[in-house]
C-alpha cells in the first residue's frame, strides 16, 4: 500500500519535472552554438479558395561568442540558415515573396543589442541572400540592407508555385571591427536582435 | 471511503490530463511562429585570443540551427511517462476498489 503510494507520487513528480524541462528546452537560448535546441518555426498563409503556403524559418540564429580584434580592420563573422518553401499550394500564376526587416530598428538596418544594460551597445550586421563563408565571397555579393526597405522589409526571395521544397540561403555577416577599441567590461554580455519575416502572395503578370 | 478514494483517483487523472495538455501546448507553440527569428551573440569579459581570421570560428558555428530533435525527445519521453502513469494509476484505483 505504502509502496504504491510512493510509486504514484514519484510518477507524478517525474511527470511534472519532465513537463517543466520540455517547456524550458524550447525556451532555452544556448550561448554555445553546438547542440543548440532551436526549433524551426513556420509562417503560414492562407487565402480563400484552397490556397495555402508554409514558409519555414529558424526560430533562432546564433553568432556564438564574438571576438575583439587587435587591429582596426575587418573581422567578419558569418552564420547562415535556410528559408524553405515547405508547402506551396498556390495557383500556377502565383508566387510567394518573402521579406525581412529588423523588428525595432529605425534606420532599416539590422542590429544586435546588448541585453540588460541601461545604455546598451549595438552591433550592426548585414543580411545576404547567398551562402557566404569567407571574406572573398563577401565582395562578390551585396547585402539586402544597402537599399531602402519597403514597408514589409527587404525582399529576400520569391518562391514560384513549382518551387515547393526549395530553399533560399541566407547569410548574416557581422563585422567584429565594431568591437575594436571598446572596453570589454562595458560591452561584454548577451546580445540579441529580431528579424521579422513577412510573406506575401503575389500574382505574376502575363 | 470508497467515494473519497475514487475522488482522489479522479483528481490524479485530472492532473495528468492537465500536464498532457500543457506539454501539447508547449510543443504546439514551439512550432508556430509569428514570423520572427531571434538573432543572438555573446561577448566574454575575459580577454579572448583575437584573430582576424574568422574561418575556424565560422566552422564551429555552421550548425547553429538544428531541427529540434531534443524537443522531440523530451515530448516523446513525457508522453510515454504519461501513458505509463495513467495505466498504473487506473490499475491502482481498480485494485483498491475491488479489495
mmCIF file of C-alpha atoms in Angstrom:
data_model
loop_
_atom_site.group_PDB
_atom_site.id
_atom_site.type_symbol
_atom_site.label_atom_id
_atom_site.label_comp_id
_atom_site.label_asym_id
_atom_site.label_seq_id
_atom_site.Cartn_x
_atom_site.Cartn_y
_atom_site.Cartn_z
ATOM 1 C CA UNK A 1 0.000 0.000 0.000
ATOM 2 C CA UNK A 2 2.695 2.429 1.047
ATOM 3 C CA UNK A 3 4.921 1.384 -1.809
ATOM 4 C CA UNK A 4 2.129 2.002 -4.288
ATOM 5 C CA UNK A 5 1.552 5.461 -2.888
ATOM 6 C CA UNK A 6 5.234 6.212 -3.162
ATOM 7 C CA UNK A 7 5.323 4.967 -6.757
ATOM 8 C CA UNK A 8 2.335 7.109 -7.683
ATOM 9 C CA UNK A 9 3.871 10.158 -6.012
ATOM 10 C CA UNK A 10 7.173 9.572 -7.793
ATOM 11 C CA UNK A 11 5.435 9.232 -11.137
ATOM 12 C CA UNK A 12 3.504 12.458 -10.649
ATOM 13 C CA UNK A 13 6.676 14.238 -9.588
ATOM 14 C CA UNK A 14 8.613 12.886 -12.574
ATOM 15 C CA UNK A 15 5.890 13.938 -14.975
ATOM 16 C CA UNK A 16 5.825 17.416 -13.513
ATOM 17 C CA UNK A 17 9.583 17.732 -13.837
ATOM 18 C CA UNK A 18 9.505 16.391 -17.386
ATOM 19 C CA UNK A 19 6.849 18.898 -18.406
ATOM 20 C CA UNK A 20 8.908 21.736 -16.958
ATOM 21 C CA UNK A 21 12.025 20.518 -18.763
ATOM 22 C CA UNK A 22 10.090 20.254 -22.030
ATOM 23 C CA UNK A 23 8.930 23.847 -21.733
ATOM 24 C CA UNK A 24 12.354 25.128 -20.780
ATOM 25 C CA UNK A 25 14.064 23.185 -23.591
ATOM 26 C CA UNK A 26 12.055 25.145 -26.148
ATOM 27 C CA UNK A 27 12.753 28.420 -24.387
ATOM 28 C CA UNK A 28 16.499 27.934 -23.915
ATOM 29 C CA UNK A 29 18.868 30.401 -25.526
ATOM 30 C CA UNK A 30 22.029 28.415 -25.636
ATOM 31 C CA UNK A 31 25.171 30.513 -25.736
ATOM 32 C CA UNK A 32 27.134 27.618 -27.121
ATOM 33 C CA UNK A 33 26.040 27.093 -30.719
ATOM 34 C CA UNK A 34 26.887 23.397 -30.507
ATOM 35 C CA UNK A 35 23.920 21.270 -29.583
ATOM 36 C CA UNK A 36 21.508 24.178 -29.583
ATOM 37 C CA UNK A 37 17.830 23.483 -29.322
ATOM 38 C CA UNK A 38 16.434 25.763 -31.962
ATOM 39 C CA UNK A 39 13.176 24.631 -33.471
ATOM 40 C CA UNK A 40 12.206 25.504 -36.964
ATOM 41 C CA UNK A 41 9.246 27.770 -36.985
ATOM 42 C CA UNK A 42 6.724 28.404 -39.731
ATOM 43 C CA UNK A 43 4.927 31.274 -41.323
ATOM 44 C CA UNK A 44 1.579 30.108 -42.585
ATOM 45 C CA UNK A 45 -0.507 31.956 -45.032
ATOM 46 C CA UNK A 46 -3.917 31.193 -46.377
ATOM 47 C CA UNK A 47 -6.141 32.693 -48.968
ATOM 48 C CA UNK A 48 -9.772 31.885 -49.680
ATOM 49 C CA UNK A 49 -10.144 29.177 -52.267
ATOM 50 C CA UNK A 50 -7.831 26.431 -51.051
ATOM 51 C CA UNK A 51 -4.638 28.435 -51.485
ATOM 52 C CA UNK A 52 -2.077 27.972 -48.763
ATOM 53 C CA UNK A 53 1.641 28.018 -48.238
ATOM 54 C CA UNK A 54 4.141 27.370 -45.499
ATOM 55 C CA UNK A 55 7.491 29.098 -45.377
ATOM 56 C CA UNK A 56 9.854 27.730 -42.765
ATOM 57 C CA UNK A 57 12.351 29.954 -40.981
ATOM 58 C CA UNK A 58 14.568 29.198 -37.983
ATOM 59 C CA UNK A 59 13.433 30.286 -34.578
ATOM 60 C CA UNK A 60 16.930 31.351 -33.607
ATOM 61 C CA UNK A 61 20.270 32.075 -35.254
ATOM 62 C CA UNK A 62 23.390 32.263 -33.110
ATOM 63 C CA UNK A 63 26.583 34.140 -33.944
ATOM 64 C CA UNK A 64 28.233 32.495 -30.959
ATOM 65 C CA UNK A 65 30.942 34.264 -28.994
ATOM 66 C CA UNK A 66 32.302 37.388 -30.657
ATOM 67 C CA UNK A 67 35.987 38.300 -30.555
ATOM 68 C CA UNK A 68 37.528 41.727 -30.220
ATOM 69 C CA UNK A 69 40.084 42.229 -32.995
ATOM 70 C CA UNK A 70 43.542 43.518 -32.136
ATOM 71 C CA UNK A 71 43.626 45.861 -35.118
ATOM 72 C CA UNK A 72 41.160 48.263 -36.632
ATOM 73 C CA UNK A 73 40.493 46.053 -39.626
ATOM 74 C CA UNK A 74 37.603 43.965 -40.917
ATOM 75 C CA UNK A 75 36.932 40.796 -38.966
ATOM 76 C CA UNK A 76 33.763 39.298 -40.355
ATOM 77 C CA UNK A 77 31.828 36.517 -38.731
ATOM 78 C CA UNK A 78 29.223 34.607 -40.700
ATOM 79 C CA UNK A 79 26.252 32.490 -39.832
ATOM 80 C CA UNK A 80 23.882 31.010 -42.385
ATOM 81 C CA UNK A 81 20.458 29.438 -42.441
ATOM 82 C CA UNK A 82 17.766 28.479 -44.942
ATOM 83 C CA UNK A 83 14.359 29.860 -45.701
ATOM 84 C CA UNK A 84 12.362 26.960 -47.059
ATOM 85 C CA UNK A 85 9.194 26.821 -49.121
ATOM 86 C CA UNK A 86 7.836 23.883 -47.174
ATOM 87 C CA UNK A 87 4.451 23.921 -48.808
ATOM 88 C CA UNK A 88 3.191 25.851 -51.830
ATOM 89 C CA UNK A 89 -0.404 25.075 -52.560
ATOM 90 C CA UNK A 90 -0.940 28.089 -54.799
ATOM 91 C CA UNK A 91 -2.084 28.777 -58.334
ATOM 92 C CA UNK A 92 0.370 28.365 -61.172
ATOM 93 C CA UNK A 93 0.495 32.115 -61.841
ATOM 94 C CA UNK A 94 1.086 32.940 -58.195
ATOM 95 C CA UNK A 95 4.239 33.245 -56.164
ATOM 96 C CA UNK A 96 5.171 33.788 -52.545
ATOM 97 C CA UNK A 97 7.537 36.649 -51.804
ATOM 98 C CA UNK A 98 9.496 36.742 -48.567
ATOM 99 C CA UNK A 99 10.631 39.948 -46.922
ATOM 100 C CA UNK A 100 12.692 40.592 -43.800
ATOM 101 C CA UNK A 101 13.375 43.575 -41.570
ATOM 102 C CA UNK A 102 14.676 44.322 -38.118
ATOM 103 C CA UNK A 103 11.877 44.335 -35.578
ATOM 104 C CA UNK A 104 12.910 47.536 -33.794
ATOM 105 C CA UNK A 105 15.405 49.355 -35.991
ATOM 106 C CA UNK A 106 14.556 52.909 -37.050
ATOM 107 C CA UNK A 107 17.050 53.220 -39.890
ATOM 108 C CA UNK A 108 16.241 49.980 -41.670
ATOM 109 C CA UNK A 109 19.463 48.254 -40.636
ATOM 110 C CA UNK A 110 19.878 45.098 -38.595
ATOM 111 C CA UNK A 111 21.295 45.304 -35.084
ATOM 112 C CA UNK A 112 22.214 43.140 -32.159
ATOM 113 C CA UNK A 113 21.553 44.985 -28.922
ATOM 114 C CA UNK A 114 23.270 44.359 -25.624
ATOM 115 C CA UNK A 115 20.857 42.944 -23.072
ATOM 116 C CA UNK A 116 20.224 44.147 -19.535
ATOM 117 C CA UNK A 117 22.145 47.397 -19.916
ATOM 118 C CA UNK A 118 20.961 50.922 -19.340
ATOM 119 C CA UNK A 119 22.972 52.204 -22.313
ATOM 120 C CA UNK A 120 23.254 49.126 -24.460
ATOM 121 C CA UNK A 121 25.961 48.699 -27.056
ATOM 122 C CA UNK A 122 24.672 47.851 -30.523
ATOM 123 C CA UNK A 123 26.388 45.857 -33.240
ATOM 124 C CA UNK A 124 25.124 46.012 -36.829
ATOM 125 C CA UNK A 125 25.035 43.025 -39.123
ATOM 126 C CA UNK A 126 24.235 42.547 -42.788
ATOM 127 C CA UNK A 127 21.922 40.098 -44.491
ATOM 128 C CA UNK A 128 22.918 38.333 -47.697
ATOM 129 C CA UNK A 129 20.771 36.123 -49.905
ATOM 130 C CA UNK A 130 23.631 33.760 -50.612
ATOM 131 C CA UNK A 131 25.821 31.298 -48.797
ATOM 132 C CA UNK A 132 28.937 33.161 -47.688
ATOM 133 C CA UNK A 133 31.679 31.597 -45.635
ATOM 134 C CA UNK A 134 34.725 33.815 -46.174
ATOM 135 C CA UNK A 135 35.761 37.360 -46.937
ATOM 136 C CA UNK A 136 36.469 36.582 -50.601
ATOM 137 C CA UNK A 137 32.849 35.707 -51.223
ATOM 138 C CA UNK A 138 31.509 38.732 -49.408
ATOM 139 C CA UNK A 139 32.997 41.045 -52.013
ATOM 140 C CA UNK A 140 31.041 39.286 -54.744
ATOM 141 C CA UNK A 141 27.688 39.782 -53.058
ATOM 142 C CA UNK A 142 25.637 42.764 -51.969
ATOM 143 C CA UNK A 143 23.683 42.717 -48.725
ATOM 144 C CA UNK A 144 19.937 43.259 -48.979
ATOM 145 C CA UNK A 145 20.063 46.124 -46.488
ATOM 146 C CA UNK A 146 22.001 48.545 -48.704
ATOM 147 C CA UNK A 147 18.798 49.794 -50.294
ATOM 148 C CA UNK A 148 15.762 51.346 -48.701
ATOM 149 C CA UNK A 149 13.340 48.765 -47.373
ATOM 150 C CA UNK A 150 9.681 48.607 -48.276
ATOM 151 C CA UNK A 151 7.034 48.617 -45.606
ATOM 152 C CA UNK A 152 7.320 44.833 -45.434
ATOM 153 C CA UNK A 153 11.107 44.945 -45.302
ATOM 154 C CA UNK A 154 13.814 43.831 -47.672
ATOM 155 C CA UNK A 155 12.848 41.355 -50.360
ATOM 156 C CA UNK A 156 14.955 38.236 -49.971
ATOM 157 C CA UNK A 157 13.347 35.733 -52.302
ATOM 158 C CA UNK A 158 10.259 34.763 -54.275
ATOM 159 C CA UNK A 159 9.106 31.186 -54.479
ATOM 160 C CA UNK A 160 7.188 30.250 -57.611
ATOM 161 C CA UNK A 161 4.314 27.793 -57.482
ATOM 162 C CA UNK A 162 6.546 24.906 -58.552
ATOM 163 C CA UNK A 163 9.251 25.688 -56.005
ATOM 164 C CA UNK A 164 7.897 23.609 -53.156
ATOM 165 C CA UNK A 165 10.769 22.167 -51.138
ATOM 166 C CA UNK A 166 13.282 24.710 -52.398
ATOM 167 C CA UNK A 167 15.359 26.765 -50.042
ATOM 168 C CA UNK A 168 16.936 30.182 -50.094
ATOM 169 C CA UNK A 169 20.356 30.529 -48.481
ATOM 170 C CA UNK A 170 20.605 33.438 -46.099
ATOM 171 C CA UNK A 171 23.897 34.547 -44.535
ATOM 172 C CA UNK A 172 24.224 37.028 -41.716
ATOM 173 C CA UNK A 173 27.538 38.856 -41.596
ATOM 174 C CA UNK A 174 28.758 40.688 -38.510
ATOM 175 C CA UNK A 175 31.957 42.730 -38.616
ATOM 176 C CA UNK A 176 33.721 42.417 -35.280
ATOM 177 C CA UNK A 177 35.684 45.533 -36.158
ATOM 178 C CA UNK A 178 32.913 47.378 -34.330
ATOM 179 C CA UNK A 179 34.324 45.934 -31.098
ATOM 180 C CA UNK A 180 37.825 47.294 -31.692
ATOM 181 C CA UNK A 181 38.944 49.771 -29.051
ATOM 182 C CA UNK A 182 35.922 49.159 -26.855
ATOM 183 C CA UNK A 183 36.183 48.373 -23.173
ATOM 184 C CA UNK A 184 35.364 44.675 -22.900
ATOM 185 C CA UNK A 185 33.836 45.107 -19.472
ATOM 186 C CA UNK A 186 31.363 47.583 -20.917
ATOM 187 C CA UNK A 187 30.383 45.609 -23.985
ATOM 188 C CA UNK A 188 30.501 42.099 -22.518
ATOM 189 C CA UNK A 189 27.273 40.150 -22.193
ATOM 190 C CA UNK A 190 24.468 38.721 -24.267
ATOM 191 C CA UNK A 191 23.214 40.355 -27.419
ATOM 192 C CA UNK A 192 20.026 39.777 -29.324
ATOM 193 C CA UNK A 193 18.036 41.126 -32.210
ATOM 194 C CA UNK A 194 14.932 40.032 -34.043
ATOM 195 C CA UNK A 195 14.402 39.615 -37.736
ATOM 196 C CA UNK A 196 10.781 39.925 -38.746
ATOM 197 C CA UNK A 197 9.816 37.920 -41.793
ATOM 198 C CA UNK A 198 6.827 38.773 -43.895
ATOM 199 C CA UNK A 199 5.347 36.757 -46.719
ATOM 200 C CA UNK A 200 3.051 37.891 -49.455
ATOM 201 C CA UNK A 201 1.175 36.030 -52.140
ATOM 202 C CA UNK A 202 1.576 37.726 -55.483
ATOM 203 C CA UNK A 203 0.146 37.099 -58.921
ATOM 204 C CA UNK A 204 2.604 37.049 -61.757
ATOM 205 C CA UNK A 205 1.850 39.099 -64.839
ATOM 206 C CA UNK A 206 1.439 37.796 -68.322
ATOM 207 C CA UNK B 1 -14.490 5.849 1.996
ATOM 208 C CA UNK B 2 -14.715 4.390 -1.483
ATOM 209 C CA UNK B 3 -16.058 7.687 -2.801
ATOM 210 C CA UNK B 4 -13.094 9.533 -1.301
ATOM 211 C CA UNK B 5 -10.673 7.101 -2.931
ATOM 212 C CA UNK B 6 -12.404 7.399 -6.281
ATOM 213 C CA UNK B 7 -12.301 11.154 -5.876
ATOM 214 C CA UNK B 8 -8.563 11.075 -5.256
ATOM 215 C CA UNK B 9 -8.049 8.916 -8.309
ATOM 216 C CA UNK B 10 -10.073 11.319 -10.409
ATOM 217 C CA UNK B 11 -8.027 14.230 -9.107
ATOM 218 C CA UNK B 12 -4.837 12.480 -10.075
ATOM 219 C CA UNK B 13 -6.213 11.756 -13.510
ATOM 220 C CA UNK B 14 -7.203 15.388 -13.900
ATOM 221 C CA UNK B 15 -3.666 16.485 -13.009
ATOM 222 C CA UNK B 16 -2.260 14.098 -15.579
ATOM 223 C CA UNK B 17 -4.590 15.325 -18.296
ATOM 224 C CA UNK B 18 -3.656 18.890 -17.417
ATOM 225 C CA UNK B 19 0.032 18.119 -17.723
ATOM 226 C CA UNK B 20 -0.568 16.362 -21.025
ATOM 227 C CA UNK B 21 -2.404 19.416 -22.290
ATOM 228 C CA UNK B 22 0.399 21.715 -21.105
ATOM 229 C CA UNK B 23 3.021 19.602 -22.835
ATOM 230 C CA UNK B 24 0.998 19.533 -26.037
ATOM 231 C CA UNK B 25 0.521 23.280 -25.970
ATOM 232 C CA UNK B 26 4.226 23.793 -25.385
ATOM 233 C CA UNK B 27 5.061 21.633 -28.370
ATOM 234 C CA UNK B 28 2.424 23.319 -30.496
ATOM 235 C CA UNK B 29 3.619 26.796 -29.588
ATOM 236 C CA UNK B 30 7.183 25.873 -30.382
ATOM 237 C CA UNK B 31 6.061 25.038 -33.919
ATOM 238 C CA UNK B 32 4.003 28.136 -34.563
ATOM 239 C CA UNK B 33 5.702 31.442 -35.015
ATOM 240 C CA UNK B 34 4.750 34.998 -35.548
ATOM 241 C CA UNK B 35 7.257 35.159 -38.412
ATOM 242 C CA UNK B 36 10.305 36.281 -36.461
ATOM 243 C CA UNK B 37 13.778 34.903 -35.994
ATOM 244 C CA UNK B 38 15.820 35.787 -32.947
ATOM 245 C CA UNK B 39 19.477 36.549 -33.619
ATOM 246 C CA UNK B 40 21.824 36.224 -30.660
ATOM 247 C CA UNK B 41 25.503 36.604 -29.815
ATOM 248 C CA UNK B 42 27.732 36.798 -26.781
ATOM 249 C CA UNK B 43 30.836 38.723 -25.737
ATOM 250 C CA UNK B 44 33.043 37.445 -22.956
ATOM 251 C CA UNK B 45 34.519 39.710 -20.295
ATOM 252 C CA UNK B 46 37.857 37.922 -20.192
ATOM 253 C CA UNK B 47 40.357 38.852 -22.920
ATOM 254 C CA UNK B 48 39.944 36.418 -25.755
ATOM 255 C CA UNK B 49 42.592 35.253 -28.166
ATOM 256 C CA UNK B 50 41.884 37.622 -31.001
ATOM 257 C CA UNK B 51 42.269 36.531 -34.551
ATOM 258 C CA UNK B 52 41.408 38.484 -37.637
ATOM 259 C CA UNK B 53 40.852 35.196 -39.461
ATOM 260 C CA UNK B 54 37.397 34.022 -38.553
ATOM 261 C CA UNK B 55 37.261 30.901 -40.677
ATOM 262 C CA UNK B 56 37.779 28.402 -37.888
ATOM 263 C CA UNK B 57 35.198 30.084 -35.687
ATOM 264 C CA UNK B 58 32.732 30.113 -38.553
ATOM 265 C CA UNK B 59 33.242 26.387 -38.996
ATOM 266 C CA UNK B 60 32.145 25.822 -35.411
ATOM 267 C CA UNK B 61 29.072 27.987 -35.888
ATOM 268 C CA UNK B 62 27.817 26.488 -39.119
ATOM 269 C CA UNK B 63 25.480 24.177 -37.261
ATOM 270 C CA UNK B 64 23.820 26.978 -35.374
ATOM 271 C CA UNK B 65 20.373 25.831 -36.442
ATOM 272 C CA UNK B 66 19.077 22.393 -35.723
ATOM 273 C CA UNK B 67 15.830 20.577 -36.315
ATOM 274 C CA UNK B 68 14.648 20.461 -32.722
ATOM 275 C CA UNK B 69 15.499 16.840 -32.119
ATOM 276 C CA UNK B 70 15.943 17.471 -28.408
ATOM 277 C CA UNK B 71 12.408 18.829 -28.180
ATOM 278 C CA UNK B 72 11.065 15.724 -29.909
ATOM 279 C CA UNK B 73 12.916 13.587 -27.377
ATOM 280 C CA UNK B 74 11.522 15.429 -24.376
ATOM 281 C CA UNK B 75 7.975 15.334 -25.717
ATOM 282 C CA UNK B 76 8.242 11.621 -26.511
ATOM 283 C CA UNK B 77 9.521 10.873 -23.027
ATOM 284 C CA UNK B 78 6.740 12.968 -21.499
ATOM 285 C CA UNK B 79 4.046 11.174 -23.456
ATOM 286 C CA UNK B 80 5.487 7.766 -22.620
ATOM 287 C CA UNK B 81 5.621 8.549 -18.916
ATOM 288 C CA UNK B 82 2.083 9.904 -19.025
ATOM 289 C CA UNK B 83 0.772 6.721 -20.644
ATOM 290 C CA UNK B 84 2.537 4.536 -18.091
ATOM 291 C CA UNK B 85 1.336 6.627 -15.176
ATOM 292 C CA UNK B 86 -2.259 6.550 -16.405
ATOM 293 C CA UNK B 87 -2.129 2.767 -16.579
ATOM 294 C CA UNK B 88 -0.531 2.480 -13.138
ATOM 295 C CA UNK B 89 -2.998 4.855 -11.526
ATOM 296 C CA UNK B 90 -6.005 3.175 -13.136
ATOM 297 C CA UNK B 91 -4.674 -0.198 -12.044
ATOM 298 C CA UNK B 92 -4.090 1.051 -8.512
ATOM 299 C CA UNK B 93 -7.534 2.571 -8.286
ATOM 300 C CA UNK B 94 -9.234 -0.536 -9.624
ATOM 301 C CA UNK B 95 -7.341 -2.777 -7.261
ATOM 302 C CA UNK B 96 -8.343 -0.600 -4.329
ATOM 303 C CA UNK B 97 -11.921 -0.665 -5.474
ATOM 304 C CA UNK B 98 -12.058 -4.425 -5.595
ATOM 305 C CA UNK B 99 -10.097 -5.038 -2.349
#
